[in-house]
């Protein structure tokens, strides 16, 4: 009986189904037909497996599989039959989906779904401009109105799509925003840019190495030239100090003793001592002693 009620809800409440969107990773909850696992996929407005709705303000039912969101284990989120006793009750608090059974929040790390304590990654909202709590309020209001319709034999019709659904412009914008494109050209472009940047870096590295080597050689040459110039100046100063004569003409020829006068040379005898002064004068040592001897 409960399954028949869910099927009727799918027909009547199809306009107010919504997509559960993670605001951190920008992915949507999607049920699987092959098994009971719940996955995180790119949001697709045309997929019934990503459409969910509230049932009795406590069950989250998938539109494509008519199964309820539940969890057999803390680290395993799946969908089971809504008639099962293990089906989890859910309630929303802000942007968080909290299990009524164990007070744990529905959380994801971008790849897997699990239940945990309060986490920054457990923020969920409807893909439209409303939160999941607002969807729950709309579900409650719509269910109340459906009860009124049943008691009044469908005398009044309500447009649920206009009340709770999205406009066609919003759907077109979301289709464009979550469109899928081939990333191959972008990957090839980035690969080419990375190779070009690598080659440019190698070229700049080689030029810098050659410039450093040339600077070292120039520095060594300048140091050797400065040392050679200092050595030459030192040798020149030492040579200038060792020259015996004042002029270059005198330094080229040995200095000769000034010749003695003929008269003085004739007066010289053995044993005489002659002194030659720097000014060129010549004198005899002990001349008076020689006169006394005479």
PDB file of C-alpha atoms in Angstrom:
ATOM      1  CA  UNK A   1       0.000   0.000   0.000  1.00  0.00           C
ATOM      2  CA  UNK A   2       2.848   2.330   0.801  1.00  0.00           C
ATOM      3  CA  UNK A   3       4.413   1.749  -2.636  1.00  0.00           C
ATOM      4  CA  UNK A   4       1.125   2.642  -4.324  1.00  0.00           C
ATOM      5  CA  UNK A   5       1.006   5.841  -2.289  1.00  0.00           C
ATOM      6  CA  UNK A   6       4.559   6.711  -3.385  1.00  0.00           C
ATOM      7  CA  UNK A   7       3.645   6.078  -7.027  1.00  0.00           C
ATOM      8  CA  UNK A   8       0.666   8.410  -6.701  1.00  0.00           C
ATOM      9  CA  UNK A   9       2.920  10.992  -5.074  1.00  0.00           C
ATOM     10  CA  UNK A  10       5.308  10.732  -8.002  1.00  0.00           C
ATOM     11  CA  UNK A  11       2.494  11.500 -10.415  1.00  0.00           C
ATOM     12  CA  UNK A  12       1.014  14.338  -8.415  1.00  0.00           C
ATOM     13  CA  UNK A  13       4.237  15.740  -6.912  1.00  0.00           C
ATOM     14  CA  UNK A  14       6.496  15.436  -9.951  1.00  0.00           C
ATOM     15  CA  UNK A  15       6.526  19.188 -10.386  1.00  0.00           C
ATOM     16  CA  UNK A  16       8.021  19.782  -6.938  1.00  0.00           C
ATOM     17  CA  UNK A  17      10.908  17.324  -7.066  1.00  0.00           C
ATOM     18  CA  UNK A  18      14.322  18.859  -6.516  1.00  0.00           C
ATOM     19  CA  UNK A  19      17.999  18.021  -6.832  1.00  0.00           C
ATOM     20  CA  UNK A  20      20.210  17.663  -3.743  1.00  0.00           C
ATOM     21  CA  UNK A  21      23.310  19.694  -4.541  1.00  0.00           C
ATOM     22  CA  UNK A  22      26.522  19.853  -2.476  1.00  0.00           C
ATOM     23  CA  UNK A  23      27.671  23.471  -2.297  1.00  0.00           C
ATOM     24  CA  UNK A  24      31.320  22.584  -1.604  1.00  0.00           C
ATOM     25  CA  UNK A  25      32.022  20.149  -4.458  1.00  0.00           C
ATOM     26  CA  UNK A  26      29.202  21.300  -6.827  1.00  0.00           C
ATOM     27  CA  UNK A  27      27.933  17.722  -7.285  1.00  0.00           C
ATOM     28  CA  UNK A  28      24.457  16.191  -7.001  1.00  0.00           C
ATOM     29  CA  UNK A  29      23.126  13.021  -5.384  1.00  0.00           C
ATOM     30  CA  UNK A  30      22.220  10.327  -7.910  1.00  0.00           C
ATOM     31  CA  UNK A  31      20.658   6.941  -7.245  1.00  0.00           C
ATOM     32  CA  UNK A  32      21.732   3.828  -9.142  1.00  0.00           C
ATOM     33  CA  UNK A  33      19.421   1.374 -10.909  1.00  0.00           C
ATOM     34  CA  UNK A  34      21.988  -1.455 -10.892  1.00  0.00           C
ATOM     35  CA  UNK A  35      22.525  -1.456  -7.142  1.00  0.00           C
ATOM     36  CA  UNK A  36      21.348   0.487  -4.144  1.00  0.00           C
ATOM     37  CA  UNK A  37      24.362   2.790  -3.893  1.00  0.00           C
ATOM     38  CA  UNK A  38      24.052   6.570  -4.002  1.00  0.00           C
ATOM     39  CA  UNK A  39      26.713   8.390  -6.020  1.00  0.00           C
ATOM     40  CA  UNK A  40      27.952  11.928  -6.533  1.00  0.00           C
ATOM     41  CA  UNK A  41      27.637  13.016 -10.157  1.00  0.00           C
ATOM     42  CA  UNK A  42      27.643  16.180 -12.210  1.00  0.00           C
ATOM     43  CA  UNK A  43      24.248  17.790 -11.986  1.00  0.00           C
ATOM     44  CA  UNK A  44      21.909  16.865 -14.851  1.00  0.00           C
ATOM     45  CA  UNK A  45      18.443  18.396 -14.907  1.00  0.00           C
ATOM     46  CA  UNK A  46      17.150  15.752 -17.317  1.00  0.00           C
ATOM     47  CA  UNK A  47      18.036  12.804 -15.069  1.00  0.00           C
ATOM     48  CA  UNK A  48      15.239  11.352 -12.935  1.00  0.00           C
ATOM     49  CA  UNK A  49      17.842   9.561 -10.826  1.00  0.00           C
ATOM     50  CA  UNK A  50      18.918  12.963  -9.465  1.00  0.00           C
ATOM     51  CA  UNK A  51      15.377  14.096  -8.643  1.00  0.00           C
ATOM     52  CA  UNK A  52      14.276  13.734  -5.017  1.00  0.00           C
ATOM     53  CA  UNK A  53      11.211  14.726  -3.027  1.00  0.00           C
ATOM     54  CA  UNK A  54      10.078  14.670   0.580  1.00  0.00           C
ATOM     55  CA  UNK A  55       7.550  12.055   1.652  1.00  0.00           C
ATOM     56  CA  UNK A  56       5.704  12.540   4.952  1.00  0.00           C
ATOM     57  CA  UNK A  57       8.307  15.239   5.790  1.00  0.00           C
ATOM     58  CA  UNK A  58      10.733  12.536   6.873  1.00  0.00           C
ATOM     59  CA  UNK A  59      11.634  10.315   3.906  1.00  0.00           C
ATOM     60  CA  UNK A  60      13.761  11.420   0.953  1.00  0.00           C
ATOM     61  CA  UNK A  61      12.466   9.477  -2.057  1.00  0.00           C
ATOM     62  CA  UNK A  62      14.225   9.211  -5.404  1.00  0.00           C
ATOM     63  CA  UNK A  63      11.964   9.949  -8.352  1.00  0.00           C
ATOM     64  CA  UNK A  64      13.652   7.486 -10.707  1.00  0.00           C
ATOM     65  CA  UNK A  65      13.805   4.426  -8.431  1.00  0.00           C
ATOM     66  CA  UNK A  66      11.069   5.179  -5.851  1.00  0.00           C
ATOM     67  CA  UNK A  67      13.489   4.182  -3.083  1.00  0.00           C
ATOM     68  CA  UNK A  68      14.245   6.104   0.087  1.00  0.00           C
ATOM     69  CA  UNK A  69      17.617   7.522   1.044  1.00  0.00           C
ATOM     70  CA  UNK A  70      19.044   5.456   3.885  1.00  0.00           C
ATOM     71  CA  UNK A  71      22.248   4.052   5.336  1.00  0.00           C
ATOM     72  CA  UNK A  72      23.055   0.464   6.272  1.00  0.00           C
ATOM     73  CA  UNK A  73      26.333   1.600   7.833  1.00  0.00           C
ATOM     74  CA  UNK A  74      27.835   4.930   8.786  1.00  0.00           C
ATOM     75  CA  UNK A  75      30.216   4.896   5.820  1.00  0.00           C
ATOM     76  CA  UNK A  76      27.740   3.431   3.295  1.00  0.00           C
ATOM     77  CA  UNK A  77      24.869   5.545   1.959  1.00  0.00           C
ATOM     78  CA  UNK A  78      22.307   3.702  -0.159  1.00  0.00           C
ATOM     79  CA  UNK A  79      18.617   3.580  -1.017  1.00  0.00           C
ATOM     80  CA  UNK A  80      16.204   0.935   0.221  1.00  0.00           C
ATOM     81  CA  UNK A  81      12.510   0.298  -0.003  1.00  0.00           C
ATOM     82  CA  UNK A  82      10.515   2.870   1.894  1.00  0.00           C
ATOM     83  CA  UNK A  83       8.481   0.059   3.522  1.00  0.00           C
ATOM     84  CA  UNK A  84      11.608  -1.300   5.222  1.00  0.00           C
ATOM     85  CA  UNK A  85      12.004  -0.692   8.898  1.00  0.00           C
ATOM     86  CA  UNK A  86      15.625   0.387   8.375  1.00  0.00           C
ATOM     87  CA  UNK A  87      14.692   3.365   6.226  1.00  0.00           C
ATOM     88  CA  UNK A  88      16.157   6.482   7.804  1.00  0.00           C
ATOM     89  CA  UNK A  89      14.148   9.495   8.766  1.00  0.00           C
ATOM     90  CA  UNK A  90      15.691  12.790   7.768  1.00  0.00           C
ATOM     91  CA  UNK A  91      15.218  16.356   8.833  1.00  0.00           C
ATOM     92  CA  UNK A  92      17.004  19.481   7.683  1.00  0.00           C
ATOM     93  CA  UNK A  93      18.774  22.097   9.746  1.00  0.00           C
ATOM     94  CA  UNK A  94      19.932  25.060   7.705  1.00  0.00           C
ATOM     95  CA  UNK A  95      21.871  23.548   4.816  1.00  0.00           C
ATOM     96  CA  UNK A  96      22.439  20.206   6.562  1.00  0.00           C
ATOM     97  CA  UNK A  97      20.657  16.865   6.240  1.00  0.00           C
ATOM     98  CA  UNK A  98      20.535  15.174   9.645  1.00  0.00           C
ATOM     99  CA  UNK A  99      19.534  11.582  10.273  1.00  0.00           C
ATOM    100  CA  UNK A 100      16.735  11.424  12.830  1.00  0.00           C
ATOM    101  CA  UNK A 101      17.851   7.953  13.951  1.00  0.00           C
ATOM    102  CA  UNK A 102      21.446   8.710  15.015  1.00  0.00           C
ATOM    103  CA  UNK A 103      21.711  12.546  14.746  1.00  0.00           C
ATOM    104  CA  UNK A 104      24.527  12.287  12.190  1.00  0.00           C
ATOM    105  CA  UNK A 105      24.857  14.529   9.156  1.00  0.00           C
ATOM    106  CA  UNK A 106      25.114  13.492   5.524  1.00  0.00           C
ATOM    107  CA  UNK A 107      28.695  14.344   4.511  1.00  0.00           C
ATOM    108  CA  UNK A 108      30.932  13.812   1.492  1.00  0.00           C
ATOM    109  CA  UNK A 109      34.630  14.121   0.720  1.00  0.00           C
ATOM    110  CA  UNK A 110      34.012  14.622  -2.988  1.00  0.00           C
ATOM    111  CA  UNK A 111      34.041  10.899  -3.796  1.00  0.00           C
ATOM    112  CA  UNK A 112      32.106   8.998  -1.117  1.00  0.00           C
ATOM    113  CA  UNK A 113      29.037   9.660   0.999  1.00  0.00           C
ATOM    114  CA  UNK A 114      28.961   8.894   4.708  1.00  0.00           C
ATOM    115  CA  UNK A 115      27.469   9.980   8.025  1.00  0.00           C
ATOM    116  CA  UNK A 116      29.511  12.019  10.470  1.00  0.00           C
ATOM    117  CA  UNK A 117      29.366  14.705  13.099  1.00  0.00           C
ATOM    118  CA  UNK A 118      29.233  18.380  12.174  1.00  0.00           C
ATOM    119  CA  UNK A 119      31.513  19.057   9.236  1.00  0.00           C
ATOM    120  CA  UNK A 120      32.167  21.927   6.857  1.00  0.00           C
ATOM    121  CA  UNK A 121      31.599  19.543   3.925  1.00  0.00           C
ATOM    122  CA  UNK A 122      28.005  18.666   4.887  1.00  0.00           C
ATOM    123  CA  UNK A 123      26.265  21.602   3.210  1.00  0.00           C
ATOM    124  CA  UNK A 124      23.408  20.674   0.887  1.00  0.00           C
ATOM    125  CA  UNK A 125      20.804  22.683  -0.908  1.00  0.00           C
ATOM    126  CA  UNK A 126      18.381  22.442  -3.774  1.00  0.00           C
ATOM    127  CA  UNK A 127      19.845  23.144  -7.196  1.00  0.00           C
ATOM    128  CA  UNK A 128      17.431  26.030  -7.536  1.00  0.00           C
ATOM    129  CA  UNK A 129      17.514  29.137  -5.409  1.00  0.00           C
ATOM    130  CA  UNK A 130      15.911  27.478  -2.381  1.00  0.00           C
ATOM    131  CA  UNK A 131      17.176  25.308   0.444  1.00  0.00           C
ATOM    132  CA  UNK A 132      16.145  21.734   1.205  1.00  0.00           C
ATOM    133  CA  UNK A 133      14.218  22.957   4.241  1.00  0.00           C
ATOM    134  CA  UNK A 134      12.111  25.134   1.961  1.00  0.00           C
ATOM    135  CA  UNK A 135      11.502  22.101  -0.223  1.00  0.00           C
ATOM    136  CA  UNK A 136      10.301  20.246   2.869  1.00  0.00           C
ATOM    137  CA  UNK A 137       7.908  23.090   3.668  1.00  0.00           C
ATOM    138  CA  UNK A 138       6.625  23.039   0.119  1.00  0.00           C
ATOM    139  CA  UNK A 139       6.204  19.274   0.317  1.00  0.00           C
ATOM    140  CA  UNK A 140       4.185  19.626   3.500  1.00  0.00           C
ATOM    141  CA  UNK A 141       2.029  22.353   1.972  1.00  0.00           C
ATOM    142  CA  UNK A 142       1.548  20.342  -1.204  1.00  0.00           C
ATOM    143  CA  UNK A 143       0.584  17.200   0.725  1.00  0.00           C
ATOM    144  CA  UNK A 144      -1.961  19.178   2.726  1.00  0.00           C
ATOM    145  CA  UNK A 145      -3.389  20.559  -0.469  1.00  0.00           C
ATOM    146  CA  UNK A 146      -3.518  17.062  -1.990  1.00  0.00           C
ATOM    147  CA  UNK A 147      -5.573  15.905   1.004  1.00  0.00           C
ATOM    148  CA  UNK A 148      -7.953  18.788   0.391  1.00  0.00           C
ATOM    149  CA  UNK A 149      -8.203  17.763  -3.248  1.00  0.00           C
ATOM    150  CA  UNK A 150      -9.108  14.196  -2.301  1.00  0.00           C
ATOM    151  CA  UNK A 151     -11.829  15.282   0.144  1.00  0.00           C
ATOM    152  CA  UNK A 152     -13.344  17.739  -2.347  1.00  0.00           C
ATOM    153  CA  UNK A 153     -13.328  15.225  -5.255  1.00  0.00           C
ATOM    154  CA  UNK A 154     -10.779  17.246  -7.218  1.00  0.00           C
ATOM    155  CA  UNK A 155     -13.063  20.282  -7.599  1.00  0.00           C
ATOM    156  CA  UNK A 156     -10.091  22.677  -7.621  1.00  0.00           C
ATOM    157  CA  UNK A 157      -6.800  22.192  -9.438  1.00  0.00           C
ATOM    158  CA  UNK A 158      -3.480  23.550  -8.243  1.00  0.00           C
ATOM    159  CA  UNK A 159      -0.434  24.224 -10.341  1.00  0.00           C
ATOM    160  CA  UNK A 160       2.410  22.683  -8.328  1.00  0.00           C
ATOM    161  CA  UNK A 161       4.906  23.244 -11.055  1.00  0.00           C
ATOM    162  CA  UNK A 162       4.374  26.969 -11.013  1.00  0.00           C
ATOM    163  CA  UNK A 163       4.483  27.076  -7.206  1.00  0.00           C
ATOM    164  CA  UNK A 164       7.515  24.960  -6.417  1.00  0.00           C
ATOM    165  CA  UNK A 165       9.305  24.266  -9.690  1.00  0.00           C
ATOM    166  CA  UNK A 166      11.746  26.354 -11.692  1.00  0.00           C
ATOM    167  CA  UNK A 167      10.977  28.489 -14.702  1.00  0.00           C
ATOM    168  CA  UNK A 168      12.179  27.524 -18.146  1.00  0.00           C
ATOM    169  CA  UNK A 169      14.771  30.311 -18.105  1.00  0.00           C
ATOM    170  CA  UNK A 170      16.218  28.983 -14.853  1.00  0.00           C
ATOM    171  CA  UNK A 171      16.376  25.480 -16.301  1.00  0.00           C
ATOM    172  CA  UNK A 172      18.123  26.750 -19.426  1.00  0.00           C
ATOM    173  CA  UNK A 173      20.632  28.653 -17.313  1.00  0.00           C
ATOM    174  CA  UNK A 174      21.340  25.610 -15.124  1.00  0.00           C
ATOM    175  CA  UNK A 175      21.739  23.410 -18.211  1.00  0.00           C
ATOM    176  CA  UNK A 176      24.248  25.905 -19.588  1.00  0.00           C
ATOM    177  CA  UNK A 177      26.049  26.239 -16.229  1.00  0.00           C
ATOM    178  CA  UNK A 178      26.399  22.479 -15.723  1.00  0.00           C
ATOM    179  CA  UNK A 179      27.070  21.690 -19.363  1.00  0.00           C
ATOM    180  CA  UNK A 180      29.681  19.047 -20.182  1.00  0.00           C
ATOM    181  CA  UNK A 181      32.415  19.851 -22.689  1.00  0.00           C
ATOM    182  CA  UNK A 182      35.336  17.944 -24.103  1.00  0.00           C
ATOM    183  CA  UNK A 183      38.373  18.967 -22.012  1.00  0.00           C
ATOM    184  CA  UNK A 184      40.908  17.565 -24.509  1.00  0.00           C
ATOM    185  CA  UNK A 185      41.719  20.883 -26.308  1.00  0.00           C
ATOM    186  CA  UNK A 186      42.239  22.601 -22.972  1.00  0.00           C
ATOM    187  CA  UNK A 187      44.496  19.787 -21.756  1.00  0.00           C
ATOM    188  CA  UNK A 188      46.551  19.852 -24.962  1.00  0.00           C
ATOM    189  CA  UNK A 189      46.877  23.635 -24.762  1.00  0.00           C
ATOM    190  CA  UNK A 190      48.077  23.462 -21.160  1.00  0.00           C
ATOM    191  CA  UNK A 191      50.498  20.657 -22.082  1.00  0.00           C
ATOM    192  CA  UNK A 192      51.954  22.751 -24.917  1.00  0.00           C
ATOM    193  CA  UNK A 193      52.287  25.802 -22.666  1.00  0.00           C
ATOM    194  CA  UNK A 194      54.024  23.753 -19.981  1.00  0.00           C
ATOM    195  CA  UNK A 195      56.508  22.313 -22.509  1.00  0.00           C
ATOM    196  CA  UNK A 196      57.214  25.797 -23.884  1.00  0.00           C
ATOM    197  CA  UNK A 197      57.719  27.166 -20.385  1.00  0.00           C
ATOM    198  CA  UNK A 198      60.097  24.280 -19.609  1.00  0.00           C
ATOM    199  CA  UNK A 199      62.192  24.949 -22.731  1.00  0.00           C
ATOM    200  CA  UNK A 200      62.287  28.674 -21.999  1.00  0.00           C
ATOM    201  CA  UNK A 201      63.409  27.976 -18.438  1.00  0.00           C
ATOM    202  CA  UNK A 202      66.207  25.672 -19.674  1.00  0.00           C
ATOM    203  CA  UNK A 203      67.352  28.340 -22.158  1.00  0.00           C
ATOM    204  CA  UNK A 204      67.431  31.046 -19.492  1.00  0.00           C
ATOM    205  CA  UNK A 205      69.290  28.711 -17.143  1.00  0.00           C
ATOM    206  CA  UNK A 206      71.969  28.003 -19.790  1.00  0.00           C
ATOM    207  CA  UNK A 207      72.378  31.698 -20.600  1.00  0.00           C
ATOM    208  CA  UNK A 208      72.725  32.527 -16.921  1.00  0.00           C
ATOM    209  CA  UNK A 209      75.370  29.819 -16.426  1.00  0.00           C
ATOM    210  CA  UNK A 210      77.426  31.076 -19.392  1.00  0.00           C
ATOM    211  CA  UNK A 211      77.158  34.668 -18.168  1.00  0.00           C
ATOM    212  CA  UNK A 212      78.374  33.664 -14.698  1.00  0.00           C
ATOM    213  CA  UNK A 213      81.322  31.771 -16.208  1.00  0.00           C
ATOM    214  CA  UNK A 214      82.296  34.754 -18.375  1.00  0.00           C
ATOM    215  CA  UNK A 215      82.074  37.095 -15.398  1.00  0.00           C
ATOM    216  CA  UNK A 216      84.409  34.838 -13.433  1.00  0.00           C
ATOM    217  CA  UNK A 217      86.944  34.783 -16.283  1.00  0.00           C
ATOM    218  CA  UNK A 218      86.819  38.568 -16.657  1.00  0.00           C
ATOM    219  CA  UNK A 219      87.309  38.983 -12.915  1.00  0.00           C
ATOM    220  CA  UNK A 220      90.342  36.664 -12.946  1.00  0.00           C
ATOM    221  CA  UNK A 221      91.850  38.540 -15.920  1.00  0.00           C
ATOM    222  CA  UNK A 222      91.389  41.916 -14.226  1.00  0.00           C
ATOM    223  CA  UNK A 223      92.957  40.616 -11.013  1.00  0.00           C
ATOM    224  CA  UNK A 224      95.967  39.216 -12.935  1.00  0.00           C
ATOM    225  CA  UNK A 225      96.390  42.481 -14.866  1.00  0.00           C
ATOM    226  CA  UNK A 226      96.294  44.527 -11.666  1.00  0.00           C
ATOM    227  CA  UNK A 227      98.866  42.228 -10.020  1.00  0.00           C
ATOM    228  CA  UNK A 228     101.146  42.449 -13.072  1.00  0.00           C
ATOM    229  CA  UNK A 229     100.924  46.250 -13.116  1.00  0.00           C
ATOM    230  CA  UNK A 230     101.782  46.404  -9.413  1.00  0.00           C
ATOM    231  CA  UNK A 231     104.760  44.076  -9.993  1.00  0.00           C
ATOM    232  CA  UNK A 232     106.005  46.228 -12.863  1.00  0.00           C
ATOM    233  CA  UNK A 233     105.817  49.374 -10.751  1.00  0.00           C
ATOM    234  CA  UNK A 234     107.700  47.642  -7.951  1.00  0.00           C
ATOM    235  CA  UNK A 235     110.467  46.498 -10.306  1.00  0.00           C
ATOM    236  CA  UNK A 236     110.734  49.977 -11.831  1.00  0.00           C
ATOM    237  CA  UNK A 237     111.100  51.581  -8.408  1.00  0.00           C
ATOM    238  CA  UNK A 238     113.758  49.034  -7.398  1.00  0.00           C
ATOM    239  CA  UNK A 239     115.713  49.666 -10.618  1.00  0.00           C
ATOM    240  CA  UNK A 240     115.632  53.419 -10.081  1.00  0.00           C
ATOM    241  CA  UNK A 241     117.056  53.026  -6.571  1.00  0.00           C
ATOM    242  CA  UNK A 242     119.972  50.868  -7.739  1.00  0.00           C
ATOM    243  CA  UNK A 243     121.297  53.289 -10.426  1.00  0.00           C
ATOM    244  CA  UNK A 244     124.738  54.709  -9.216  1.00  0.00           C
ATOM    245  CA  UNK A 245     124.763  57.820 -11.363  1.00  0.00           C
ATOM    246  CA  UNK A 246     122.318  60.638 -11.651  1.00  0.00           C
ATOM    247  CA  UNK A 247     121.988  60.843 -15.451  1.00  0.00           C
ATOM    248  CA  UNK A 248     121.361  58.008 -17.886  1.00  0.00           C
ATOM    249  CA  UNK A 249     124.522  58.907 -19.862  1.00  0.00           C
ATOM    250  CA  UNK A 250     126.682  58.464 -16.822  1.00  0.00           C
ATOM    251  CA  UNK A 251     124.951  55.249 -15.830  1.00  0.00           C
ATOM    252  CA  UNK A 252     125.761  53.689 -19.207  1.00  0.00           C
ATOM    253  CA  UNK A 253     129.526  54.225 -18.798  1.00  0.00           C
ATOM    254  CA  UNK A 254     131.626  53.485 -15.691  1.00  0.00           C
ATOM    255  CA  UNK A 255     132.660  56.557 -13.772  1.00  0.00           C
ATOM    256  CA  UNK A 256     136.326  57.249 -14.270  1.00  0.00           C
ATOM    257  CA  UNK A 257     138.656  58.783 -11.780  1.00  0.00           C
ATOM    258  CA  UNK A 258     139.811  62.252 -12.713  1.00  0.00           C
ATOM    259  CA  UNK A 259     143.422  62.183 -13.983  1.00  0.00           C
ATOM    260  CA  UNK A 260     146.068  63.649 -11.757  1.00  0.00           C
ATOM    261  CA  UNK A 261     147.969  66.739 -12.866  1.00  0.00           C
ATOM    262  CA  UNK A 262     151.371  66.109 -14.439  1.00  0.00           C
ATOM    263  CA  UNK A 263     153.130  68.198 -11.878  1.00  0.00           C
ATOM    264  CA  UNK A 264     151.476  66.374  -9.083  1.00  0.00           C
ATOM    265  CA  UNK A 265     152.001  63.062 -10.734  1.00  0.00           C
ATOM    266  CA  UNK A 266     155.732  63.839 -10.987  1.00  0.00           C
ATOM    267  CA  UNK A 267     155.910  64.661  -7.310  1.00  0.00           C
ATOM    268  CA  UNK A 268     154.339  61.384  -6.261  1.00  0.00           C
ATOM    269  CA  UNK A 269     156.649  58.821  -4.849  1.00  0.00           C
ATOM    270  CA  UNK A 270     156.275  55.445  -3.387  1.00  0.00           C
ATOM    271  CA  UNK A 271     154.471  55.494  -0.107  1.00  0.00           C
ATOM    272  CA  UNK A 272     152.482  58.650  -0.864  1.00  0.00           C
ATOM    273  CA  UNK A 273     148.791  58.550  -0.139  1.00  0.00           C
ATOM    274  CA  UNK A 274     146.515  60.435  -2.542  1.00  0.00           C
ATOM    275  CA  UNK A 275     142.903  61.363  -1.749  1.00  0.00           C
ATOM    276  CA  UNK A 276     140.346  62.030  -4.501  1.00  0.00           C
ATOM    277  CA  UNK A 277     137.335  64.038  -3.388  1.00  0.00           C
ATOM    278  CA  UNK A 278     133.822  63.965  -4.818  1.00  0.00           C
ATOM    279  CA  UNK A 279     134.192  67.381  -6.381  1.00  0.00           C
ATOM    280  CA  UNK A 280     137.135  66.131  -8.408  1.00  0.00           C
ATOM    281  CA  UNK A 281     139.976  67.693  -6.331  1.00  0.00           C
ATOM    282  CA  UNK A 282     142.986  65.598  -5.491  1.00  0.00           C
ATOM    283  CA  UNK A 283     145.129  66.065  -2.408  1.00  0.00           C
ATOM    284  CA  UNK A 284     147.920  64.201  -0.717  1.00  0.00           C
ATOM    285  CA  UNK A 285     147.837  62.822   2.746  1.00  0.00           C
ATOM    286  CA  UNK A 286     150.549  64.113   5.114  1.00  0.00           C
ATOM    287  CA  UNK A 287     152.141  66.635   2.766  1.00  0.00           C
ATOM    288  CA  UNK A 288     153.783  68.514   5.626  1.00  0.00           C
ATOM    289  CA  UNK A 289     155.441  65.408   6.944  1.00  0.00           C
ATOM    290  CA  UNK A 290     157.107  65.010   3.582  1.00  0.00           C
ATOM    291  CA  UNK A 291     158.534  68.597   3.668  1.00  0.00           C
ATOM    292  CA  UNK A 292     159.923  67.993   7.145  1.00  0.00           C
ATOM    293  CA  UNK A 293     161.761  65.007   5.837  1.00  0.00           C
ATOM    294  CA  UNK A 294     163.363  67.219   3.186  1.00  0.00           C
TER     295      UNK A 294
END
